[in-house]
Amino acid sequence: MTTPGTVPSYRELMERTDAPPGSSWGIFGKDDDLGTLNFLTPEHRIRASELVRSGQTHSLDLPLDAFPQPLISHRGALQHTVFGLNEFHRDDRIDSLFPQATSQIDGLRHFGHPDYGFYNGADPQKLVAGDPTLGVQRYAEHGLAGRGVLLDVGRYLEHAGDPIDYTEPRSVPPSVLDETARHQGVSIEPGDILMLRFGWLGHRLHQMKEGSPAANGSAAGVPLVSVGLEQSHETAAWLWDHRVALAAADNVALEVWPSTESRLSVLADTQGTLPVSSHTGMLHRILIPLLGLAIGELWQLDELAAACVADGRYECMVVAAPLRLPGGVGSPSNAVAIR
Ligand code: UVW
């Protein structure tokens, strides 16, 4: 197993001939199914625990029923039934739970690369219910706790006189992440849980409260648009070279959505063997199957951001408890920041 200090750079990954170029396959072991969570070691957890000062906690999850009209149309609203076996007892059941309908963590079977397949060459036949291969349960088993760093990109861009227009897709290049970190006086360390606040979710929730049809996104026939990370190898390099263990954001896909302006293409696109879809050009196709990056989406970061702004401290301990669902594709994140 490679230790974080000895992992190759993204440039070196791109030069690989023993595995797909740009992939981390085999770097953490030939049968690895944890990916970048390998960067989160016991030493990191101990260091993260030392960041706890006030003991104040901030939930990073939305309520499970936050979107009665789904943001992504195929991920419908859950049905929650509460029943009792007698007058003095209650039990409950959830039907139609789409684990990625609200604040979530994407596991490593969520995306494959059209030319190279799934992370570490996993057999796609095994990526079914009942088989644990690349399942999100691995994150639960490994334990997801470490140093969280918040980059408040939305606030920084506002300060820089270039505020985000949430009605447009906007690509945020890695240079803006560097500028934000510099502005906040914080650095990204190997094994970090990176949290990017664009302000998108707060805007969305506000729209929902106001009853705007745009708030229901694709469910209302309104195109879903979101600010997010630029779809480029430079972004992938930035995340990998910083040894980010998990990258989460308060938007719908971590990256900009939709991916219509993306420069990323795969051989299958250019050879015409893959129909154009909403996944064409997505950074997900590099981050998850090639790098093995754990991704968080729709994380609720506004409250945490307010606390960080108040005392100028943008690092904390983050603990997340994804479901131990064997073969799960994604999971509610169940994440909490402790400061
Ligand atoms: C999108 O495809 C928008 O994001 P995800 O499937 O990762 O939730």
mmCIF file of C-alpha atoms and ligand atoms in Angstrom:
data_model
loop_
_atom_site.group_PDB
_atom_site.id
_atom_site.type_symbol
_atom_site.label_atom_id
_atom_site.label_comp_id
_atom_site.label_asym_id
_atom_site.label_seq_id
_atom_site.Cartn_x
_atom_site.Cartn_y
_atom_site.Cartn_z
ATOM 1 C CA MET A 1 0.000 0.000 0.000
ATOM 2 C CA THR A 2 1.330 3.410 -0.945
ATOM 3 C CA THR A 3 1.518 6.029 1.773
ATOM 4 C CA PRO A 4 0.355 9.579 1.015
ATOM 5 C CA GLY A 5 3.933 10.890 0.954
ATOM 6 C CA THR A 6 4.929 8.513 -1.818
ATOM 7 C CA VAL A 7 1.992 8.707 -4.194
ATOM 8 C CA PRO A 8 2.729 9.881 -7.717
ATOM 9 C CA SER A 9 1.672 13.302 -8.918
ATOM 10 C CA TYR A 10 -1.243 13.717 -11.313
ATOM 11 C CA ARG A 11 1.255 14.439 -14.093
ATOM 12 C CA GLU A 12 2.914 11.096 -13.367
ATOM 13 C CA LEU A 13 -0.475 9.389 -13.331
ATOM 14 C CA MET A 14 -1.152 10.827 -16.798
ATOM 15 C CA GLU A 15 2.073 9.204 -18.059
ATOM 16 C CA ARG A 16 1.140 5.728 -16.849
ATOM 17 C CA THR A 17 1.295 2.872 -19.312
ATOM 18 C CA ASP A 18 0.660 0.066 -16.778
ATOM 19 C CA ALA A 19 -2.874 1.300 -16.070
ATOM 20 C CA PRO A 20 -5.274 3.818 -17.599
ATOM 21 C CA PRO A 21 -3.514 7.173 -17.926
ATOM 22 C CA GLY A 22 -4.656 9.570 -15.233
ATOM 23 C CA SER A 23 -5.697 6.712 -12.972
ATOM 24 C CA SER A 24 -4.664 5.785 -9.451
ATOM 25 C CA TRP A 25 -5.411 2.119 -10.114
ATOM 26 C CA GLY A 26 -3.137 -0.151 -8.074
ATOM 27 C CA ILE A 27 -1.575 2.770 -6.195
ATOM 28 C CA PHE A 28 -3.447 1.795 -3.010
ATOM 29 C CA GLY A 29 -3.258 -1.932 -3.763
ATOM 30 C CA LYS A 30 -4.492 -4.065 -6.615
ATOM 31 C CA ASP A 31 -7.759 -4.964 -4.888
ATOM 32 C CA ASP A 32 -8.331 -1.584 -3.301
ATOM 33 C CA ASP A 33 -11.931 -0.407 -3.113
ATOM 34 C CA LEU A 34 -11.474 2.664 -0.904
ATOM 35 C CA GLY A 35 -9.722 5.053 -3.262
ATOM 36 C CA THR A 36 -8.753 8.416 -1.812
ATOM 37 C CA LEU A 37 -10.150 7.545 1.608
ATOM 38 C CA ASN A 38 -6.830 5.727 1.973
ATOM 39 C CA PHE A 39 -5.397 9.206 2.571
ATOM 40 C CA LEU A 40 -7.423 9.335 5.795
ATOM 41 C CA THR A 41 -5.226 7.534 8.287
ATOM 42 C CA PRO A 42 -5.439 7.162 12.086
ATOM 43 C CA GLU A 43 -2.812 9.929 12.369
ATOM 44 C CA HIS A 44 -5.082 12.269 10.412
ATOM 45 C CA ARG A 45 -7.985 11.466 12.698
ATOM 46 C CA ILE A 46 -5.926 12.211 15.787
ATOM 47 C CA ARG A 47 -4.772 15.523 14.319
ATOM 48 C CA ALA A 48 -8.359 16.370 13.348
ATOM 49 C CA SER A 49 -9.591 15.683 16.869
ATOM 50 C CA GLU A 50 -7.093 18.274 18.134
ATOM 51 C CA LEU A 51 -8.948 20.924 16.114
ATOM 52 C CA VAL A 52 -11.984 20.651 18.359
ATOM 53 C CA ARG A 53 -12.021 23.672 20.678
ATOM 54 C CA SER A 54 -15.541 24.800 21.546
ATOM 55 C CA GLY A 55 -17.257 21.452 20.962
ATOM 56 C CA GLN A 56 -19.817 23.274 18.821
ATOM 57 C CA THR A 57 -21.386 21.024 16.152
ATOM 58 C CA HIS A 58 -22.911 21.797 12.768
ATOM 59 C CA SER A 59 -24.938 19.225 10.870
ATOM 60 C CA LEU A 60 -23.895 19.222 7.230
ATOM 61 C CA ASP A 61 -27.001 17.380 6.034
ATOM 62 C CA LEU A 62 -30.328 18.582 4.788
ATOM 63 C CA PRO A 63 -33.383 16.806 6.159
ATOM 64 C CA LEU A 64 -33.974 13.537 4.273
ATOM 65 C CA ASP A 65 -37.264 14.923 2.961
ATOM 66 C CA ALA A 66 -35.847 18.293 1.934
ATOM 67 C CA PHE A 67 -36.960 18.031 -1.689
ATOM 68 C CA PRO A 68 -40.629 17.045 -2.037
ATOM 69 C CA GLN A 69 -40.108 17.722 -5.775
ATOM 70 C CA PRO A 70 -36.884 15.921 -6.638
ATOM 71 C CA LEU A 71 -33.920 17.952 -7.830
ATOM 72 C CA ILE A 72 -32.975 15.172 -10.231
ATOM 73 C CA SER A 73 -36.209 13.822 -11.608
ATOM 74 C CA HIS A 74 -35.532 10.078 -11.286
ATOM 75 C CA ARG A 75 -34.696 10.475 -7.587
ATOM 76 C CA GLY A 76 -38.198 10.793 -6.198
ATOM 77 C CA ALA A 77 -39.273 11.827 -2.721
ATOM 78 C CA LEU A 78 -39.187 9.208 0.015
ATOM 79 C CA GLN A 79 -42.315 7.873 1.664
ATOM 80 C CA HIS A 80 -42.137 7.701 5.414
ATOM 81 C CA THR A 81 -44.689 5.638 7.306
ATOM 82 C CA VAL A 82 -44.998 5.708 11.074
ATOM 83 C CA PHE A 83 -47.094 2.948 12.633
ATOM 84 C CA GLY A 84 -47.639 1.382 16.022
ATOM 85 C CA LEU A 85 -48.180 -2.161 17.249
ATOM 86 C CA ASN A 86 -50.338 -0.687 19.983
ATOM 87 C CA GLU A 87 -51.350 2.688 21.387
ATOM 88 C CA PHE A 88 -48.050 3.074 23.290
ATOM 89 C CA HIS A 89 -45.583 2.136 20.562
ATOM 90 C CA ARG A 90 -44.250 3.587 17.320
ATOM 91 C CA ASP A 91 -42.186 2.055 14.542
ATOM 92 C CA ASP A 92 -41.479 3.352 11.090
ATOM 93 C CA ARG A 93 -40.563 2.420 7.553
ATOM 94 C CA ILE A 94 -39.089 4.299 4.603
ATOM 95 C CA ASP A 95 -40.039 3.415 1.033
ATOM 96 C CA SER A 96 -38.604 4.875 -2.151
ATOM 97 C CA LEU A 97 -35.494 6.183 -0.466
ATOM 98 C CA PHE A 98 -33.060 7.392 -3.113
ATOM 99 C CA PRO A 99 -29.826 7.628 -1.149
ATOM 100 C CA GLN A 100 -28.607 10.437 -3.411
ATOM 101 C CA ALA A 101 -31.743 12.581 -3.247
ATOM 102 C CA THR A 102 -30.369 15.036 -0.676
ATOM 103 C CA SER A 103 -27.038 15.541 1.123
ATOM 104 C CA GLN A 104 -25.020 12.573 -0.034
ATOM 105 C CA ILE A 105 -21.742 10.792 -0.538
ATOM 106 C CA ASP A 106 -21.113 9.094 -3.873
ATOM 107 C CA GLY A 107 -19.469 5.708 -3.621
ATOM 108 C CA LEU A 108 -17.004 4.316 -6.143
ATOM 109 C CA ARG A 109 -19.525 2.376 -8.201
ATOM 110 C CA HIS A 110 -21.474 5.549 -9.070
ATOM 111 C CA PHE A 111 -19.555 6.253 -12.280
ATOM 112 C CA GLY A 112 -17.379 4.253 -14.628
ATOM 113 C CA HIS A 113 -15.129 5.692 -17.299
ATOM 114 C CA PRO A 114 -16.497 4.982 -20.783
ATOM 115 C CA ASP A 115 -13.081 3.942 -22.127
ATOM 116 C CA TYR A 116 -11.586 2.219 -19.078
ATOM 117 C CA GLY A 117 -14.425 1.093 -16.839
ATOM 118 C CA PHE A 118 -14.854 1.206 -13.082
ATOM 119 C CA TYR A 119 -12.336 2.014 -10.342
ATOM 120 C CA ASN A 120 -9.372 -0.326 -10.152
ATOM 121 C CA GLY A 121 -10.760 -2.400 -13.012
ATOM 122 C CA ALA A 122 -13.755 -3.697 -11.045
ATOM 123 C CA ASP A 123 -15.929 -6.132 -12.966
ATOM 124 C CA PRO A 124 -19.113 -4.267 -13.965
ATOM 125 C CA GLN A 125 -21.082 -7.532 -13.650
ATOM 126 C CA LYS A 126 -20.431 -7.329 -9.920
ATOM 127 C CA LEU A 127 -21.869 -3.841 -9.522
ATOM 128 C CA VAL A 128 -25.328 -5.070 -8.602
ATOM 129 C CA ALA A 129 -27.373 -5.255 -5.416
ATOM 130 C CA GLY A 130 -26.172 -8.006 -3.112
ATOM 131 C CA ASP A 131 -22.528 -7.813 -4.233
ATOM 132 C CA PRO A 132 -20.301 -5.587 -2.085
ATOM 133 C CA THR A 133 -17.791 -4.691 -4.833
ATOM 134 C CA LEU A 134 -16.963 -0.951 -4.659
ATOM 135 C CA GLY A 135 -19.977 -0.443 -2.406
ATOM 136 C CA VAL A 136 -20.444 2.567 -0.190
ATOM 137 C CA GLN A 137 -20.330 0.265 2.847
ATOM 138 C CA ARG A 138 -16.539 0.388 2.493
ATOM 139 C CA TYR A 139 -16.589 4.034 3.521
ATOM 140 C CA ALA A 140 -18.666 3.165 6.570
ATOM 141 C CA GLU A 141 -16.316 0.318 7.484
ATOM 142 C CA HIS A 142 -13.184 2.443 7.050
ATOM 143 C CA GLY A 143 -14.661 5.330 9.012
ATOM 144 C CA LEU A 144 -14.937 8.775 7.597
ATOM 145 C CA ALA A 145 -13.485 11.225 10.080
ATOM 146 C CA GLY A 146 -10.758 13.773 9.568
ATOM 147 C CA ARG A 147 -9.718 17.370 9.145
ATOM 148 C CA GLY A 148 -12.374 19.325 7.328
ATOM 149 C CA VAL A 149 -11.450 22.504 5.494
ATOM 150 C CA LEU A 150 -14.098 24.886 4.292
ATOM 151 C CA LEU A 151 -13.397 27.020 1.228
ATOM 152 C CA ASP A 152 -16.138 29.607 1.026
ATOM 153 C CA VAL A 153 -15.862 30.258 -2.699
ATOM 154 C CA GLY A 154 -19.219 32.064 -2.896
ATOM 155 C CA ARG A 155 -18.266 34.542 -0.190
ATOM 156 C CA TYR A 156 -14.785 35.032 -1.627
ATOM 157 C CA LEU A 157 -16.097 35.777 -5.137
ATOM 158 C CA GLU A 158 -18.556 38.255 -3.709
ATOM 159 C CA HIS A 159 -15.716 39.948 -1.824
ATOM 160 C CA ALA A 160 -13.657 39.965 -5.037
ATOM 161 C CA GLY A 161 -16.453 41.836 -6.827
ATOM 162 C CA ASP A 162 -17.367 38.860 -9.011
ATOM 163 C CA PRO A 163 -20.442 37.351 -7.310
ATOM 164 C CA ILE A 164 -21.999 34.108 -8.510
ATOM 165 C CA ASP A 165 -25.145 34.371 -10.603
ATOM 166 C CA TYR A 166 -27.040 31.241 -9.514
ATOM 167 C CA THR A 167 -29.269 31.293 -12.579
ATOM 168 C CA GLU A 168 -26.290 30.378 -14.797
ATOM 169 C CA PRO A 169 -23.897 27.441 -14.850
ATOM 170 C CA ARG A 170 -20.503 28.794 -13.774
ATOM 171 C CA SER A 171 -17.190 26.936 -13.867
ATOM 172 C CA VAL A 172 -14.866 27.537 -10.955
ATOM 173 C CA PRO A 173 -11.233 26.861 -11.925
ATOM 174 C CA PRO A 174 -8.640 25.626 -9.427
ATOM 175 C CA SER A 175 -7.027 29.084 -9.378
ATOM 176 C CA VAL A 176 -10.143 30.383 -7.583
ATOM 177 C CA LEU A 177 -9.788 27.621 -4.973
ATOM 178 C CA ASP A 178 -6.214 28.783 -4.380
ATOM 179 C CA GLU A 179 -7.317 32.416 -4.150
ATOM 180 C CA THR A 180 -10.071 31.520 -1.690
ATOM 181 C CA ALA A 181 -7.677 29.547 0.504
ATOM 182 C CA ARG A 182 -5.183 32.422 0.443
ATOM 183 C CA HIS A 183 -7.894 34.934 1.285
ATOM 184 C CA GLN A 184 -9.051 32.801 4.228
ATOM 185 C CA GLY A 185 -5.485 32.088 5.381
ATOM 186 C CA VAL A 186 -5.946 28.330 5.308
ATOM 187 C CA SER A 187 -4.096 25.553 3.509
ATOM 188 C CA ILE A 188 -5.192 22.179 2.220
ATOM 189 C CA GLU A 189 -3.342 19.269 3.793
ATOM 190 C CA PRO A 190 -3.051 15.646 2.646
ATOM 191 C CA GLY A 191 -6.037 13.583 3.785
ATOM 192 C CA ASP A 192 -8.371 16.564 4.120
ATOM 193 C CA ILE A 193 -12.126 16.496 3.768
ATOM 194 C CA LEU A 194 -12.547 19.479 1.480
ATOM 195 C CA MET A 195 -15.828 21.372 1.678
ATOM 196 C CA LEU A 196 -16.633 23.893 -1.024
ATOM 197 C CA ARG A 197 -19.375 26.381 -0.292
ATOM 198 C CA PHE A 198 -20.610 28.063 -3.426
ATOM 199 C CA GLY A 199 -23.825 29.348 -1.821
ATOM 200 C CA TRP A 200 -25.844 27.350 -4.360
ATOM 201 C CA LEU A 201 -27.862 25.309 -1.880
ATOM 202 C CA GLY A 202 -28.850 28.307 0.220
ATOM 203 C CA HIS A 203 -30.041 30.021 -2.938
ATOM 204 C CA ARG A 204 -32.005 26.924 -3.964
ATOM 205 C CA LEU A 205 -33.684 26.540 -0.594
ATOM 206 C CA HIS A 206 -34.610 30.218 -0.680
ATOM 207 C CA GLN A 207 -36.173 29.744 -4.142
ATOM 208 C CA MET A 208 -38.155 26.765 -2.819
ATOM 209 C CA LYS A 209 -39.475 28.813 0.080
ATOM 210 C CA GLU A 210 -40.553 31.522 -2.345
ATOM 211 C CA GLY A 211 -42.373 28.891 -4.445
ATOM 212 C CA SER A 212 -40.301 29.548 -7.575
ATOM 213 C CA PRO A 213 -40.777 26.815 -10.248
ATOM 214 C CA ALA A 214 -37.012 26.988 -10.893
ATOM 215 C CA ALA A 215 -36.482 25.558 -7.397
ATOM 216 C CA ASN A 216 -37.883 22.203 -8.483
ATOM 217 C CA GLY A 217 -35.387 21.926 -11.283
ATOM 218 C CA SER A 218 -35.819 19.145 -13.760
ATOM 219 C CA ALA A 219 -38.930 17.916 -11.917
ATOM 220 C CA ALA A 220 -40.679 21.114 -13.010
ATOM 221 C CA GLY A 221 -39.256 20.948 -16.505
ATOM 222 C CA VAL A 222 -36.843 23.768 -15.687
ATOM 223 C CA PRO A 223 -33.226 22.981 -16.588
ATOM 224 C CA LEU A 224 -31.136 22.425 -13.507
ATOM 225 C CA VAL A 225 -28.123 24.736 -13.478
ATOM 226 C CA SER A 226 -25.400 25.046 -10.922
ATOM 227 C CA VAL A 227 -22.073 26.687 -10.262
ATOM 228 C CA GLY A 228 -19.351 24.127 -9.613
ATOM 229 C CA LEU A 229 -15.837 22.936 -10.298
ATOM 230 C CA GLU A 230 -14.435 23.393 -13.766
ATOM 231 C CA GLN A 231 -14.503 20.205 -15.831
ATOM 232 C CA SER A 232 -10.798 19.925 -16.609
ATOM 233 C CA HIS A 233 -7.701 17.864 -15.936
ATOM 234 C CA GLU A 234 -6.399 20.885 -14.016
ATOM 235 C CA THR A 235 -9.209 20.419 -11.485
ATOM 236 C CA ALA A 236 -8.508 16.697 -11.207
ATOM 237 C CA ALA A 237 -4.803 17.466 -10.758
ATOM 238 C CA TRP A 238 -5.541 20.023 -8.040
ATOM 239 C CA LEU A 239 -7.653 17.575 -6.046
ATOM 240 C CA TRP A 240 -5.251 14.678 -6.473
ATOM 241 C CA ASP A 241 -2.047 16.632 -5.868
ATOM 242 C CA HIS A 242 -3.496 18.054 -2.642
ATOM 243 C CA ARG A 243 -4.286 14.447 -1.600
ATOM 244 C CA VAL A 244 -7.894 15.360 -0.897
ATOM 245 C CA ALA A 245 -9.622 12.364 0.706
ATOM 246 C CA LEU A 246 -13.168 13.551 0.059
ATOM 247 C CA ALA A 247 -14.365 16.598 -1.875
ATOM 248 C CA ALA A 248 -17.817 17.835 -0.960
ATOM 249 C CA ALA A 249 -19.802 20.861 -2.063
ATOM 250 C CA ASP A 250 -23.105 22.565 -1.442
ATOM 251 C CA ASN A 251 -24.174 22.101 -5.045
ATOM 252 C CA VAL A 252 -25.750 19.326 -7.039
ATOM 253 C CA ALA A 253 -22.717 17.612 -8.578
ATOM 254 C CA LEU A 254 -19.542 19.160 -7.068
ATOM 255 C CA GLU A 255 -18.756 20.203 -10.634
ATOM 256 C CA VAL A 256 -20.591 22.752 -12.767
ATOM 257 C CA TRP A 257 -23.912 21.570 -14.106
ATOM 258 C CA PRO A 258 -24.814 20.911 -16.895
ATOM 259 C CA SER A 259 -21.570 19.912 -18.555
ATOM 260 C CA THR A 260 -22.326 21.468 -21.933
ATOM 261 C CA GLU A 261 -19.188 23.653 -22.002
ATOM 262 C CA SER A 262 -16.855 20.900 -20.808
ATOM 263 C CA ARG A 263 -13.559 20.324 -22.595
ATOM 264 C CA LEU A 264 -13.362 16.780 -21.237
ATOM 265 C CA SER A 265 -14.112 14.072 -23.714
ATOM 266 C CA VAL A 266 -13.479 10.363 -23.837
ATOM 267 C CA LEU A 267 -12.460 8.188 -26.785
ATOM 268 C CA ALA A 268 -15.917 6.694 -26.912
ATOM 269 C CA ASP A 269 -17.354 10.181 -27.496
ATOM 270 C CA THR A 270 -14.990 10.968 -30.342
ATOM 271 C CA GLN A 271 -15.436 7.525 -31.937
ATOM 272 C CA GLY A 272 -19.185 7.973 -31.779
ATOM 273 C CA THR A 273 -19.676 4.714 -29.868
ATOM 274 C CA LEU A 274 -21.351 6.459 -26.957
ATOM 275 C CA PRO A 275 -24.508 8.498 -27.337
ATOM 276 C CA VAL A 276 -24.351 12.029 -25.980
ATOM 277 C CA SER A 277 -25.957 12.130 -22.545
ATOM 278 C CA SER A 278 -26.096 14.396 -19.530
ATOM 279 C CA HIS A 279 -22.875 12.668 -18.388
ATOM 280 C CA THR A 280 -20.895 13.716 -21.467
ATOM 281 C CA GLY A 281 -17.983 15.886 -20.352
ATOM 282 C CA MET A 282 -18.478 15.249 -16.659
ATOM 283 C CA LEU A 283 -15.570 15.444 -14.266
ATOM 284 C CA HIS A 284 -17.216 12.585 -12.360
ATOM 285 C CA ARG A 285 -15.865 10.289 -15.097
ATOM 286 C CA ILE A 286 -12.317 11.113 -14.026
ATOM 287 C CA LEU A 287 -12.696 11.699 -10.315
ATOM 288 C CA ILE A 288 -14.620 8.565 -9.344
ATOM 289 C CA PRO A 289 -13.480 5.729 -11.625
ATOM 290 C CA LEU A 290 -9.948 6.880 -12.413
ATOM 291 C CA LEU A 291 -8.841 8.582 -9.183
ATOM 292 C CA GLY A 292 -11.154 6.816 -6.744
ATOM 293 C CA LEU A 293 -12.225 10.127 -5.202
ATOM 294 C CA ALA A 294 -15.018 10.172 -2.650
ATOM 295 C CA ILE A 295 -17.484 12.953 -3.495
ATOM 296 C CA GLY A 296 -20.045 14.735 -1.349
ATOM 297 C CA GLU A 297 -22.921 16.709 -2.815
ATOM 298 C CA LEU A 298 -25.704 18.923 -1.524
ATOM 299 C CA TRP A 299 -23.871 19.398 1.757
ATOM 300 C CA GLN A 300 -25.414 22.119 3.857
ATOM 301 C CA LEU A 301 -22.487 24.409 4.580
ATOM 302 C CA ASP A 302 -24.071 27.806 5.314
ATOM 303 C CA GLU A 303 -24.239 27.452 9.092
ATOM 304 C CA LEU A 304 -20.692 26.128 9.299
ATOM 305 C CA ALA A 305 -19.511 28.960 7.028
ATOM 306 C CA ALA A 306 -21.101 31.562 9.285
ATOM 307 C CA ALA A 307 -19.260 30.091 12.280
ATOM 308 C CA CYS A 308 -15.972 30.060 10.334
ATOM 309 C CA VAL A 309 -16.391 33.681 9.252
ATOM 310 C CA ALA A 310 -17.171 34.691 12.833
ATOM 311 C CA ASP A 311 -13.860 33.475 14.250
ATOM 312 C CA GLY A 312 -11.722 33.233 11.100
ATOM 313 C CA ARG A 313 -11.085 29.492 11.590
ATOM 314 C CA TYR A 314 -11.827 27.427 8.479
ATOM 315 C CA GLU A 315 -10.662 24.035 9.723
ATOM 316 C CA CYS A 316 -12.553 21.635 11.938
ATOM 317 C CA MET A 317 -13.122 17.964 12.554
ATOM 318 C CA VAL A 318 -15.620 16.321 10.228
ATOM 319 C CA VAL A 319 -17.249 12.978 10.947
ATOM 320 C CA ALA A 320 -19.553 11.360 8.395
ATOM 321 C CA ALA A 321 -21.397 8.085 8.760
ATOM 322 C CA PRO A 322 -22.564 6.824 5.369
ATOM 323 C CA LEU A 323 -24.898 3.823 5.437
ATOM 324 C CA ARG A 324 -23.268 0.440 5.750
ATOM 325 C CA LEU A 325 -25.253 -0.732 2.755
ATOM 326 C CA PRO A 326 -23.384 -3.549 0.989
ATOM 327 C CA GLY A 327 -23.073 -2.614 -2.656
ATOM 328 C CA GLY A 328 -24.607 0.826 -2.083
ATOM 329 C CA VAL A 329 -23.958 3.322 -4.863
ATOM 330 C CA GLY A 330 -24.336 6.357 -2.660
ATOM 331 C CA SER A 331 -25.568 7.254 0.785
ATOM 332 C CA PRO A 332 -26.958 10.100 2.806
ATOM 333 C CA SER A 333 -23.790 11.672 4.185
ATOM 334 C CA ASN A 334 -24.804 11.942 7.852
ATOM 335 C CA ALA A 335 -21.965 14.395 8.310
ATOM 336 C CA VAL A 336 -21.234 16.708 11.173
ATOM 337 C CA ALA A 337 -18.551 19.351 11.661
ATOM 338 C CA ILE A 338 -17.154 19.744 15.165
ATOM 339 C CA ARG A 339 -15.219 22.899 16.009
HETATM 340 C C1 UVW B 1 -25.354 14.520 -11.090
HETATM 341 O O1 UVW B 1 -25.279 13.682 -11.975
HETATM 342 C C2 UVW B 1 -25.986 15.857 -11.325
HETATM 343 O O2 UVW B 1 -24.847 14.306 -9.873
HETATM 344 P P1 UVW B 1 -24.847 12.944 -9.041
HETATM 345 O O3 UVW B 1 -25.409 11.834 -9.910
HETATM 346 O O4 UVW B 1 -23.452 12.698 -8.671
HETATM 347 O O5 UVW B 1 -25.728 13.208 -7.852
#
